[in-house]
Tab-separated table of C-alpha atoms and ligand atoms in Angstrom:
chain	number	residue	atom	x	y	z
A	1	MET	CA	-167.172	-17.671	62.650
A	2	ALA	CA	-164.769	-17.875	65.179
A	3	PRO	CA	-161.645	-15.041	64.687
A	4	GLU	CA	-158.220	-16.411	63.676
A	5	LYS	CA	-156.406	-17.934	66.526
A	6	LEU	CA	-153.221	-15.938	67.026
A	7	TYR	CA	-151.368	-18.001	69.461
A	8	THR	CA	-151.540	-21.247	70.928
A	9	PRO	CA	-149.548	-21.916	74.119
A	10	LYS	CA	-146.613	-24.475	74.129
A	11	ARG	CA	-147.649	-27.577	75.985
A	12	VAL	CA	-145.657	-30.359	77.497
A	13	PRO	CA	-145.951	-33.293	74.591
A	14	GLY	CA	-147.267	-36.254	75.347
A	15	LYS	CA	-149.481	-35.390	78.674
A	16	LYS	CA	-153.107	-35.518	78.514
A	17	GLU	CA	-153.587	-32.628	80.764
A	18	PHE	CA	-152.234	-29.037	79.562
A	19	TYR	CA	-148.864	-28.266	81.151
A	20	ALA	CA	-147.310	-25.080	80.017
A	21	LEU	CA	-143.960	-26.051	78.228
A	22	ASN	CA	-140.860	-24.419	79.842
A	23	ASP	CA	-138.189	-24.145	77.301
A	24	PRO	CA	-135.220	-24.123	78.622
A	25	PRO	CA	-136.564	-25.889	81.785
A	26	VAL	CA	-137.232	-24.216	85.051
A	27	GLY	CA	-134.163	-23.153	86.980
A	28	ALA	CA	-131.737	-23.486	83.600
A	29	LEU	CA	-129.456	-20.389	82.622
A	30	LEU	CA	-131.455	-18.469	79.947
A	31	PRO	CA	-129.550	-18.336	76.523
A	32	THR	CA	-126.812	-15.916	76.167
A	33	ASP	CA	-128.093	-14.053	73.178
A	34	LYS	CA	-130.776	-13.145	75.036
A	35	PHE	CA	-129.032	-12.538	78.336
A	36	PRO	CA	-125.537	-11.318	77.862
A	37	GLN	CA	-125.136	-11.443	81.749
A	38	ASN	CA	-125.418	-15.257	81.660
A	39	GLU	CA	-122.029	-15.192	80.120
A	40	ASN	CA	-120.531	-14.580	83.674
A	41	ALA	CA	-123.125	-16.744	85.544
A	42	PRO	CA	-122.058	-18.541	88.863
A	43	LEU	CA	-120.955	-22.570	88.787
A	44	LEU	CA	-123.746	-22.681	91.223
A	45	LEU	CA	-126.351	-22.157	88.177
A	46	LYS	CA	-124.468	-24.190	85.757
A	47	PRO	CA	-125.407	-27.531	84.541
A	48	ILE	CA	-123.556	-30.421	85.634
A	49	THR	CA	-123.785	-34.077	83.820
A	50	ILE	CA	-123.672	-37.288	85.784
A	51	ARG	CA	-123.737	-40.328	84.007
A	52	GLY	CA	-125.382	-38.995	80.877
A	53	THR	CA	-128.047	-37.128	83.030
A	54	THR	CA	-127.788	-33.092	82.988
A	55	PHE	CA	-129.115	-31.459	86.369
A	56	HIS	CA	-129.682	-27.680	85.085
A	57	ASN	CA	-128.172	-26.160	88.074
A	58	ARG	CA	-126.294	-27.378	91.177
A	59	VAL	CA	-128.542	-26.473	93.923
A	60	PHE	CA	-129.897	-29.961	95.152
A	61	VAL	CA	-132.580	-30.517	97.805
A	62	SER	CA	-131.435	-32.977	100.416
A	63	PRO	CA	-133.758	-35.781	101.577
A	64	MET	CA	-135.778	-35.015	104.144
A	65	CYS	CA	-138.212	-37.501	106.090
A	66	GLN	CA	-141.667	-35.642	106.838
A	67	TYR	CA	-142.953	-38.802	108.724
A	68	SER	CA	-146.186	-38.286	106.803
A	69	SER	CA	-146.711	-41.353	104.560
A	70	ASP	CA	-149.742	-43.571	104.716
A	71	ASN	CA	-148.208	-47.138	105.157
A	72	GLY	CA	-145.316	-46.050	103.078
A	73	HIS	CA	-147.402	-44.203	100.520
A	74	ALA	CA	-146.838	-40.830	99.576
A	75	THR	CA	-149.845	-38.627	99.685
A	76	ASP	CA	-150.969	-35.191	98.470
A	77	TYR	CA	-148.729	-33.516	101.219
A	78	HIS	CA	-145.620	-34.945	99.766
A	79	PHE	CA	-147.009	-34.237	96.116
A	80	VAL	CA	-146.894	-30.270	97.153
A	81	HIS	CA	-143.832	-30.864	99.306
A	82	LEU	CA	-141.569	-31.617	96.941
A	83	GLY	CA	-143.427	-30.306	93.883
A	84	GLN	CA	-142.717	-26.921	95.495
A	85	TRP	CA	-139.104	-27.303	94.048
A	86	ALA	CA	-139.970	-28.625	90.805
A	87	ILE	CA	-141.535	-25.259	90.099
A	88	ASN	CA	-139.070	-23.346	91.324
A	89	GLY	CA	-136.280	-24.962	89.499
A	90	VAL	CA	-133.727	-26.694	91.583
A	91	GLY	CA	-131.163	-28.775	90.093
A	92	ALA	CA	-132.533	-31.774	91.741
A	93	ILE	CA	-134.995	-32.848	93.988
A	94	THR	CA	-134.203	-36.037	96.501
A	95	VAL	CA	-137.516	-37.685	97.904
A	96	GLU	CA	-136.944	-38.518	101.609
A	97	ALA	CA	-135.138	-41.854	102.724
A	98	THR	CA	-137.584	-44.467	101.964
A	99	ALA	CA	-137.616	-47.980	103.434
A	100	VAL	CA	-137.119	-51.006	101.371
A	101	VAL	CA	-138.612	-53.198	103.608
A	102	PRO	CA	-141.438	-52.175	106.185
A	103	GLU	CA	-138.764	-52.784	109.299
A	104	GLY	CA	-136.383	-50.579	107.593
A	105	ARG	CA	-138.509	-47.232	108.313
A	106	ILE	CA	-137.332	-44.941	110.922
A	107	THR	CA	-141.065	-44.732	112.040
A	108	PRO	CA	-144.627	-45.895	111.043
A	109	GLN	CA	-145.095	-42.902	109.054
A	110	ASP	CA	-141.706	-43.074	106.906
A	111	MET	CA	-141.795	-43.494	102.934
A	112	GLY	CA	-141.741	-46.973	101.598
A	113	ILE	CA	-140.956	-48.412	98.157
A	114	TRP	CA	-141.427	-52.548	99.300
A	115	ALA	CA	-144.806	-52.816	97.623
A	116	ASP	CA	-146.098	-52.303	94.270
A	117	SER	CA	-148.949	-50.132	95.699
A	118	HIS	CA	-146.042	-47.531	96.405
A	119	ILE	CA	-145.556	-46.842	92.660
A	120	GLN	CA	-148.404	-44.773	91.472
A	121	PRO	CA	-148.192	-41.731	94.274
A	122	LEU	CA	-144.576	-41.695	93.873
A	123	LYS	CA	-144.911	-41.657	89.961
A	124	ARG	CA	-147.535	-38.971	90.028
A	125	ILE	CA	-144.982	-36.505	92.006
A	126	VAL	CA	-141.823	-37.667	89.476
A	127	ASP	CA	-144.022	-37.207	86.323
A	128	PHE	CA	-145.075	-33.444	87.731
A	129	ALA	CA	-141.454	-32.611	88.257
A	130	HIS	CA	-140.494	-33.901	84.628
A	131	THR	CA	-143.676	-31.704	83.452
A	132	GLN	CA	-141.093	-28.577	84.512
A	133	GLY	CA	-137.937	-30.413	83.202
A	134	VAL	CA	-136.713	-30.778	86.923
A	135	LYS	CA	-134.736	-34.202	88.067
A	136	ILE	CA	-136.073	-35.811	90.596
A	137	GLY	CA	-134.248	-39.177	92.358
A	138	ILE	CA	-135.198	-40.961	95.676
A	139	GLN	CA	-133.019	-41.735	98.677
A	140	LEU	CA	-133.199	-45.973	99.405
A	141	ALA	CA	-132.719	-46.405	103.084
A	142	HIS	CA	-132.937	-49.227	105.871
A	143	ALA	CA	-133.027	-47.570	109.350
A	144	GLY	CA	-131.148	-50.573	111.009
A	145	ARG	CA	-131.412	-50.239	114.836
A	146	LYS	CA	-132.844	-46.983	114.986
A	147	ALA	CA	-136.219	-48.103	113.297
A	148	SER	CA	-139.529	-48.694	115.238
A	149	THR	CA	-139.431	-45.425	116.695
A	150	LEU	CA	-141.889	-42.179	117.274
A	151	SER	CA	-141.997	-39.774	114.742
A	152	MET	CA	-139.923	-35.986	115.352
A	153	HIS	CA	-143.386	-34.812	115.269
A	154	LEU	CA	-144.373	-36.845	118.316
A	155	GLY	CA	-140.800	-37.069	120.037
A	156	ALA	CA	-138.741	-34.019	119.295
A	157	SER	CA	-140.963	-31.102	118.583
A	158	VAL	CA	-139.000	-27.846	118.850
A	159	ILE	CA	-141.897	-26.150	120.380
A	160	PRO	CA	-141.344	-26.468	124.232
A	161	GLY	CA	-143.990	-28.699	125.688
A	162	ASP	CA	-145.732	-29.432	122.300
A	163	HIS	CA	-146.229	-33.219	121.389
A	164	GLN	CA	-143.169	-34.399	123.543
A	165	ALA	CA	-143.299	-38.459	123.536
A	166	PRO	CA	-143.084	-40.115	126.702
A	167	ARG	CA	-140.352	-42.223	125.120
A	168	ASN	CA	-138.697	-43.135	121.593
A	169	VAL	CA	-139.974	-47.109	120.883
A	170	ALA	CA	-142.805	-47.115	118.651
A	171	TYR	CA	-144.937	-50.344	119.717
A	172	ALA	CA	-147.224	-52.271	118.052
A	173	GLU	CA	-150.341	-49.972	119.129
A	174	GLU	CA	-148.454	-47.033	117.309
A	175	GLY	CA	-147.796	-49.154	114.107
A	176	GLY	CA	-144.136	-50.070	115.170
A	177	TRP	CA	-142.131	-53.321	115.471
A	178	PRO	CA	-139.881	-53.317	117.943
A	179	ASP	CA	-138.938	-57.062	118.014
A	180	GLU	CA	-138.105	-56.851	114.414
A	181	VAL	CA	-135.479	-54.227	114.290
A	182	TYR	CA	-131.662	-55.172	112.917
A	183	GLY	CA	-128.715	-53.963	113.511
A	184	PRO	CA	-124.957	-55.251	113.156
A	185	THR	CA	-125.072	-56.714	116.872
A	186	ASP	CA	-127.840	-56.769	119.470
A	187	ALA	CA	-126.497	-53.305	121.196
A	188	PRO	CA	-129.368	-50.768	120.854
A	189	TRP	CA	-128.568	-47.002	119.639
A	190	ALA	CA	-129.214	-46.032	122.959
A	191	ASP	CA	-130.743	-47.311	126.150
A	192	ASP	CA	-134.320	-46.123	125.351
A	193	PHE	CA	-134.440	-47.646	121.948
A	194	PRO	CA	-135.395	-51.052	120.779
A	195	LYS	CA	-132.796	-54.134	120.911
A	196	PRO	CA	-131.756	-55.047	117.408
A	197	LYS	CA	-131.457	-58.707	116.249
A	198	PRO	CA	-128.169	-59.255	114.691
A	199	VAL	CA	-128.564	-59.082	110.913
A	200	THR	CA	-127.935	-63.032	109.513
A	201	GLU	CA	-126.535	-64.006	106.202
A	202	GLU	CA	-130.108	-65.086	105.145
A	203	TYR	CA	-131.255	-61.374	106.341
A	204	MET	CA	-128.544	-59.881	103.971
A	205	ASP	CA	-129.750	-61.787	101.160
A	206	TYR	CA	-133.161	-60.561	101.817
A	207	LEU	CA	-132.057	-57.184	102.032
A	208	GLU	CA	-130.044	-57.292	98.938
A	209	SER	CA	-133.038	-58.683	96.803
A	210	ALA	CA	-135.116	-55.957	98.488
A	211	TYR	CA	-132.986	-52.980	97.242
A	212	LEU	CA	-132.981	-54.856	93.773
A	213	ALA	CA	-136.867	-55.010	94.134
A	214	ALA	CA	-136.844	-51.375	95.051
A	215	ILE	CA	-134.762	-50.466	92.258
A	216	ASP	CA	-136.912	-52.277	89.622
A	217	ARG	CA	-139.992	-49.732	91.194
A	218	CYS	CA	-137.778	-47.115	90.993
A	219	LYS	CA	-137.432	-47.599	87.116
A	220	GLU	CA	-141.059	-47.986	87.105
A	221	ILE	CA	-141.742	-45.012	88.568
A	222	GLY	CA	-139.067	-43.000	86.401
A	223	PHE	CA	-136.588	-41.426	88.863
A	224	ASP	CA	-133.577	-39.761	87.544
A	225	PHE	CA	-131.240	-40.770	90.163
A	226	ILE	CA	-131.022	-43.104	93.071
A	227	GLU	CA	-129.005	-42.086	96.266
A	228	ILE	CA	-128.206	-45.130	98.740
A	229	HIS	CA	-128.329	-43.956	102.340
A	230	GLY	CA	-125.609	-44.734	103.996
A	231	ALA	CA	-124.859	-42.037	106.742
A	232	HIS	CA	-126.853	-41.245	109.997
A	233	GLY	CA	-126.370	-44.331	111.891
A	234	TYR	CA	-128.715	-46.141	109.691
A	235	LEU	CA	-128.068	-49.783	108.796
A	236	ILE	CA	-125.173	-49.412	106.239
A	237	HIS	CA	-123.483	-46.560	108.574
A	238	SER	CA	-123.579	-49.035	111.762
A	239	PHE	CA	-122.100	-51.460	109.718
A	240	LEU	CA	-119.071	-49.414	108.407
A	241	SER	CA	-118.307	-47.951	111.662
A	242	PRO	CA	-116.173	-49.775	114.448
A	243	LEU	CA	-117.865	-48.615	117.273
A	244	THR	CA	-121.105	-50.109	116.197
A	245	ASN	CA	-119.811	-53.067	114.100
A	246	THR	CA	-118.189	-55.197	116.663
A	247	ARG	CA	-119.132	-58.383	115.060
A	248	ALA	CA	-116.664	-61.410	115.150
A	249	ASP	CA	-117.479	-62.595	111.675
A	250	LYS	CA	-116.219	-61.545	108.147
A	251	TRP	CA	-119.066	-58.959	108.241
A	252	GLY	CA	-117.525	-56.884	110.828
A	253	GLY	CA	-115.058	-56.074	113.468
A	254	GLN	CA	-111.913	-54.226	113.552
A	255	SER	CA	-110.845	-54.989	109.601
A	256	PHE	CA	-112.162	-51.868	107.357
A	257	GLU	CA	-112.735	-54.816	105.024
A	258	ASN	CA	-115.236	-56.643	106.829
A	259	ARG	CA	-117.286	-53.481	107.809
A	260	ALA	CA	-117.729	-52.566	104.598
A	261	ARG	CA	-118.320	-55.961	103.240
A	262	LEU	CA	-122.152	-55.643	103.522
A	263	PRO	CA	-122.685	-51.945	102.489
A	264	LEU	CA	-120.294	-52.543	99.326
A	265	ARG	CA	-122.352	-55.773	98.597
A	266	ILE	CA	-125.622	-53.420	98.379
A	267	ILE	CA	-124.057	-50.880	96.394
A	268	SER	CA	-122.263	-53.339	93.904
A	269	ALA	CA	-126.080	-54.992	93.405
A	270	ALA	CA	-127.624	-51.543	93.193
A	271	ARG	CA	-125.028	-50.146	90.741
A	272	ALA	CA	-125.640	-53.397	88.325
A	273	ALA	CA	-129.273	-52.956	88.674
A	274	TRP	CA	-129.529	-49.242	88.077
A	275	ALA	CA	-127.032	-49.533	85.236
A	276	ASP	CA	-127.682	-46.386	83.116
A	277	LYS	CA	-128.569	-43.551	85.322
A	278	PRO	CA	-126.768	-41.806	88.227
A	279	LEU	CA	-126.493	-43.867	91.438
A	280	PHE	CA	-125.654	-41.411	94.522
A	281	ALA	CA	-124.390	-42.678	97.983
A	282	ARG	CA	-124.888	-40.438	101.133
A	283	PHE	CA	-122.248	-41.228	103.975
A	284	SER	CA	-121.161	-39.745	107.377
A	285	ALA	CA	-117.607	-38.614	107.359
A	286	THR	CA	-117.451	-38.789	110.985
A	287	ASP	CA	-119.068	-40.376	113.992
A	288	TRP	CA	-117.968	-37.472	115.899
A	289	ALA	CA	-117.144	-39.762	119.040
A	290	GLU	CA	-114.325	-38.568	121.370
A	291	GLY	CA	-110.804	-39.251	120.230
A	292	PRO	CA	-109.261	-39.589	117.164
A	293	GLU	CA	-110.405	-41.928	114.404
A	294	GLN	CA	-107.473	-44.596	114.786
A	295	SER	CA	-104.988	-44.895	117.972
A	296	SER	CA	-101.445	-44.850	117.479
A	297	ASP	CA	-101.332	-48.371	117.305
A	298	GLY	CA	-102.942	-48.543	114.465
A	299	LEU	CA	-106.719	-49.647	115.825
A	300	TRP	CA	-109.832	-47.893	114.208
A	301	LYS	CA	-111.769	-46.207	117.191
A	302	GLN	CA	-114.658	-44.711	114.893
A	303	TRP	CA	-115.514	-44.000	111.583
A	304	GLY	CA	-113.952	-40.999	109.982
A	305	VAL	CA	-112.146	-39.605	107.048
A	306	GLY	CA	-109.294	-41.708	106.902
A	307	GLN	CA	-112.080	-44.609	106.455
A	308	MET	CA	-113.922	-42.435	104.088
A	309	LYS	CA	-111.551	-42.275	101.795
A	310	LEU	CA	-110.862	-45.675	101.440
A	311	LEU	CA	-114.585	-46.555	101.434
A	312	VAL	CA	-114.831	-43.871	98.194
A	313	GLY	CA	-111.909	-45.815	96.424
A	314	GLU	CA	-113.903	-48.999	96.403
A	315	LEU	CA	-117.126	-46.903	95.249
A	316	LYS	CA	-115.200	-45.657	92.496
A	317	LYS	CA	-114.279	-49.226	91.507
A	318	ILE	CA	-118.109	-50.140	91.569
A	319	GLY	CA	-118.956	-47.100	89.296
A	320	VAL	CA	-120.675	-44.975	92.053
A	321	ASP	CA	-121.350	-41.503	90.358
A	322	LEU	CA	-121.567	-39.199	93.314
A	323	ILE	CA	-120.825	-39.134	96.915
A	324	ASP	CA	-122.759	-36.951	99.477
A	325	VAL	CA	-120.822	-35.912	102.535
A	326	SER	CA	-122.875	-35.412	105.913
A	327	SER	CA	-121.717	-36.391	109.446
A	328	GLY	CA	-122.823	-38.255	112.697
A	329	GLY	CA	-125.725	-39.847	113.697
A	330	ASN	CA	-124.207	-43.180	114.524
A	331	TRP	CA	-123.283	-42.607	118.329
A	332	ALA	CA	-125.798	-41.425	120.970
A	333	ALA	CA	-122.685	-39.538	122.760
A	334	GLN	CA	-121.577	-37.594	119.735
A	335	LYS	CA	-120.467	-34.241	120.272
A	336	ILE	CA	-120.317	-31.758	117.423
A	337	PRO	CA	-117.217	-29.193	118.492
A	338	LYS	CA	-118.958	-26.216	116.696
A	339	LEU	CA	-122.104	-25.985	114.747
A	340	GLN	CA	-121.603	-23.250	112.205
A	341	PRO	CA	-122.278	-22.366	108.384
A	342	GLY	CA	-120.637	-24.840	106.323
A	343	TYR	CA	-119.676	-27.204	109.051
A	344	GLN	CA	-119.566	-30.215	106.952
A	345	VAL	CA	-117.453	-28.961	104.320
A	346	PRO	CA	-114.418	-29.572	105.485
A	347	PHE	CA	-115.341	-33.381	105.042
A	348	ALA	CA	-116.491	-33.186	101.495
A	349	ALA	CA	-113.065	-31.102	100.872
A	350	ALA	CA	-110.719	-33.472	102.329
A	351	ILE	CA	-112.770	-36.312	100.230
A	352	LYS	CA	-112.641	-34.142	97.173
A	353	GLU	CA	-108.983	-33.640	97.316
A	354	ALA	CA	-107.876	-37.235	97.904
A	355	HIS	CA	-110.460	-38.276	94.976
A	356	PRO	CA	-110.638	-35.262	92.808
A	357	ASP	CA	-112.189	-37.542	89.701
A	358	MET	CA	-115.359	-38.224	92.180
A	359	THR	CA	-118.043	-35.853	91.635
A	360	ILE	CA	-118.958	-34.896	95.512
A	361	GLY	CA	-121.953	-32.910	97.278
A	362	THR	CA	-121.759	-31.140	100.359
A	363	VAL	CA	-124.375	-30.405	102.785
A	364	GLY	CA	-125.386	-28.772	106.277
A	365	LEU	CA	-125.626	-25.156	107.017
A	366	ILE	CA	-125.430	-23.680	103.725
A	367	LEU	CA	-127.428	-20.801	104.005
A	368	SER	CA	-126.926	-18.492	100.980
A	369	PRO	CA	-126.033	-18.509	97.261
A	370	LYS	CA	-122.952	-16.734	98.029
A	371	GLN	CA	-121.434	-19.672	100.563
A	372	ALA	CA	-122.844	-22.073	98.016
A	373	GLU	CA	-120.787	-20.597	95.429
A	374	GLU	CA	-117.743	-20.307	97.247
A	375	ILE	CA	-117.844	-24.015	98.027
A	376	LEU	CA	-118.138	-24.714	94.215
A	377	GLU	CA	-115.471	-22.389	93.163
A	378	GLU	CA	-113.085	-23.567	95.643
A	379	LYS	CA	-113.509	-27.089	94.346
A	380	LYS	CA	-114.513	-27.993	97.963
A	381	ALA	CA	-117.708	-29.974	96.162
A	382	ASP	CA	-119.231	-29.872	92.755
A	383	VAL	CA	-122.929	-29.423	93.765
A	384	VAL	CA	-124.662	-28.473	97.134
A	385	PHE	CA	-127.306	-30.380	98.946
A	386	LEU	CA	-129.875	-28.009	100.857
A	387	ALA	CA	-132.152	-29.109	103.590
A	388	ARG	CA	-133.775	-26.817	106.019
A	389	GLU	CA	-132.468	-23.571	103.982
A	390	ILE	CA	-134.482	-24.729	100.793
A	391	VAL	CA	-137.339	-25.168	102.929
A	392	ARG	CA	-137.336	-21.844	104.384
A	393	SER	CA	-136.656	-20.326	100.772
A	394	PRO	CA	-138.085	-22.531	98.049
A	395	THR	CA	-137.389	-20.430	95.482
A	396	PHE	CA	-133.524	-20.216	96.350
A	397	VAL	CA	-132.434	-20.868	92.799
A	398	MET	CA	-134.394	-17.641	91.426
A	399	ARG	CA	-133.015	-15.390	94.575
A	400	ALA	CA	-129.386	-16.821	93.540
A	401	ALA	CA	-129.653	-15.778	90.170
A	402	GLU	CA	-130.987	-12.290	91.167
A	403	GLU	CA	-128.261	-11.611	93.632
A	404	PHE	CA	-125.739	-12.666	91.210
A	405	GLY	CA	-127.179	-10.694	88.497
A	406	ALA	CA	-127.971	-13.941	86.036
A	407	ALA	CA	-131.057	-15.059	84.794
A	408	VAL	CA	-132.797	-18.582	85.195
A	409	LYS	CA	-135.900	-19.713	83.600
A	410	PRO	CA	-138.905	-19.353	86.053
A	411	THR	CA	-142.097	-21.113	85.362
A	412	VAL	CA	-144.183	-19.165	82.607
A	413	GLN	CA	-146.734	-18.937	84.980
A	414	SER	CA	-144.200	-16.974	87.477
A	415	GLU	CA	-142.302	-14.828	85.017
A	416	ARG	CA	-144.258	-11.721	86.043
A	417	SER	CA	-142.862	-12.350	89.619
A	418	TRP	CA	-139.038	-12.350	88.344
A	419	THR	CA	-139.266	-9.476	85.986
A	420	ARG	CA	-136.079	-7.959	87.890
A	421	MET	CA	-134.606	-11.035	87.195
A	422	LEU	CA	-135.578	-11.220	83.790
A	423	HIS	CA	-134.389	-8.086	82.480
A	424	PRO	CA	-131.632	-8.585	79.872
A	425	LYS	CA	-128.450	-6.809	80.841
A	426	SER	CA	-125.031	-6.520	79.057
A	427	ASN	CA	-122.795	-5.056	81.658
A	428	MET	CA	-122.797	-7.509	84.221
A	429	THR	CA	-119.523	-7.576	86.544
A	430	PRO	CA	-118.224	-10.918	86.790
A	431	VAL	CA	-118.691	-12.952	89.764
B	1	LIG	C1	-136.931	-32.338	108.552
B	1	LIG	C2	-135.707	-33.353	108.429
B	1	LIG	C3	-135.596	-34.463	107.772
B	1	LIG	C4	-134.356	-35.104	107.329
B	1	LIG	N1	-134.520	-36.458	106.512
B	1	LIG	C5	-133.432	-36.899	106.027
B	1	LIG	C6	-133.399	-38.056	105.539
B	1	LIG	O1	-134.447	-38.840	105.022
B	1	LIG	N2	-132.316	-38.606	104.741
B	1	LIG	C7	-131.157	-37.907	104.948
B	1	LIG	O2	-129.978	-38.416	104.483
B	1	LIG	N3	-130.893	-36.766	105.785
B	1	LIG	C8	-131.899	-36.403	106.191
B	1	LIG	N4	-132.037	-35.233	107.139
B	1	LIG	C9	-130.681	-34.107	106.884
B	1	LIG	C10	-130.302	-33.195	105.792
B	1	LIG	O3	-130.851	-34.026	104.657
B	1	LIG	C11	-129.145	-32.299	105.781
B	1	LIG	O4	-128.425	-33.320	105.543
B	1	LIG	C12	-129.415	-31.612	107.309
B	1	LIG	O5	-130.541	-31.252	107.703
B	1	LIG	C13	-128.229	-30.618	106.982
B	1	LIG	O6	-128.493	-29.904	106.198
B	1	LIG	P1	-129.461	-28.060	106.462
B	1	LIG	O7	-128.274	-27.370	107.181
B	1	LIG	O8	-129.243	-27.579	104.813
B	1	LIG	O9	-130.721	-28.732	106.987
B	1	LIG	C14	-132.959	-34.400	107.361
B	1	LIG	C15	-132.976	-32.905	107.907
B	1	LIG	C16	-134.334	-32.393	108.364
B	1	LIG	C17	-134.184	-31.354	108.602
């Protein structure tokens, strides 16, 4: 006779395969009755609820294009790349800029969501993140006039002499579509980039329906949130900026209202379609072009914080839940005066000050838990998005907990690697 069973491991309910249940979810603070030190936990590790969705901490993974998709489809590479942050308990994972139409990809290797066949590989990643209790969303994008280019792997390797592409444009032989690139006008992003076709009203209708179809797929996939990509010189940013949107019709020119018309149309449609779950939007807060945002005679000269504040006022009316504040990417001659840790935080802080009731995310050279915590404590933002640092340190959340003397949930499988953090302490000094 078999011996009596002493212990049955808890498993994630509803899954055919065995996944060990983490309760609380990975990355969440452990209960204070067992871990009294969590009474003084840092804000960075505290949950935040946005439109009914609770993110277990405020360390959000920023979207990062990997230029590794197979005709828009996520592969096992993405499963591992994104899955690493699920088992390490971040507050949210944002899937890279994902094109709503094929010609809206930056490169032929970008992620896409224009076809039903894109659903399954993304759903596999999302389902896995959910087995760990980690929230995952996707950035929906159209690259505008920066589309049909060769990927970073080919065009901008940081290793001298490695993979240097002879040019920026991806031609048909490389899977590109340089004759089907769209922008506010026919001005290219830079001399050696494709010449765009000005977006027509028919194209706007098609674009709106493409975003809506993508959102339907996001629902089927089970994403927890969507971020609309309105930054870095892609289609939406290029419409917002007076430097690049010099159209003479109601969709552009000097008037802020005209330049914001298409972006607001897309975002309103997205809000209506994605009614119950958080909708984020990422924008650049400046073009980093020379000179002021507005001249002394009141003319808008480049995109900047003044217009961002106006835009956020409109986005509040629409019901956008979080503004993710980045910068640049729209003007080839941009000059960032000083690239230093937290260099984009002042933009987030200015927008937070103007719109204290809006949830604000900040990004850019956020390198340590202490730096991130200070930003939140000083109310410059509500969450931090990390890109390169969380690639270097996928265990950022656990390390933050260790550093602050707090205790968050690691996966049951990795508990033995975090015994120091998991030691209950009653005498922790407040952070
Ligand atoms: C490899 C890589 C890919 C990126 N892809 C995207 C993207 O898909 N969408 C986006 O909005 N920003 C993208 N970015 C910008 C990052 O999300 C982030 O805003 C920027 O790197 C600054 O943050 P960091 O200093 O933490 O890296 C990318 C950055 C890197 C390094």
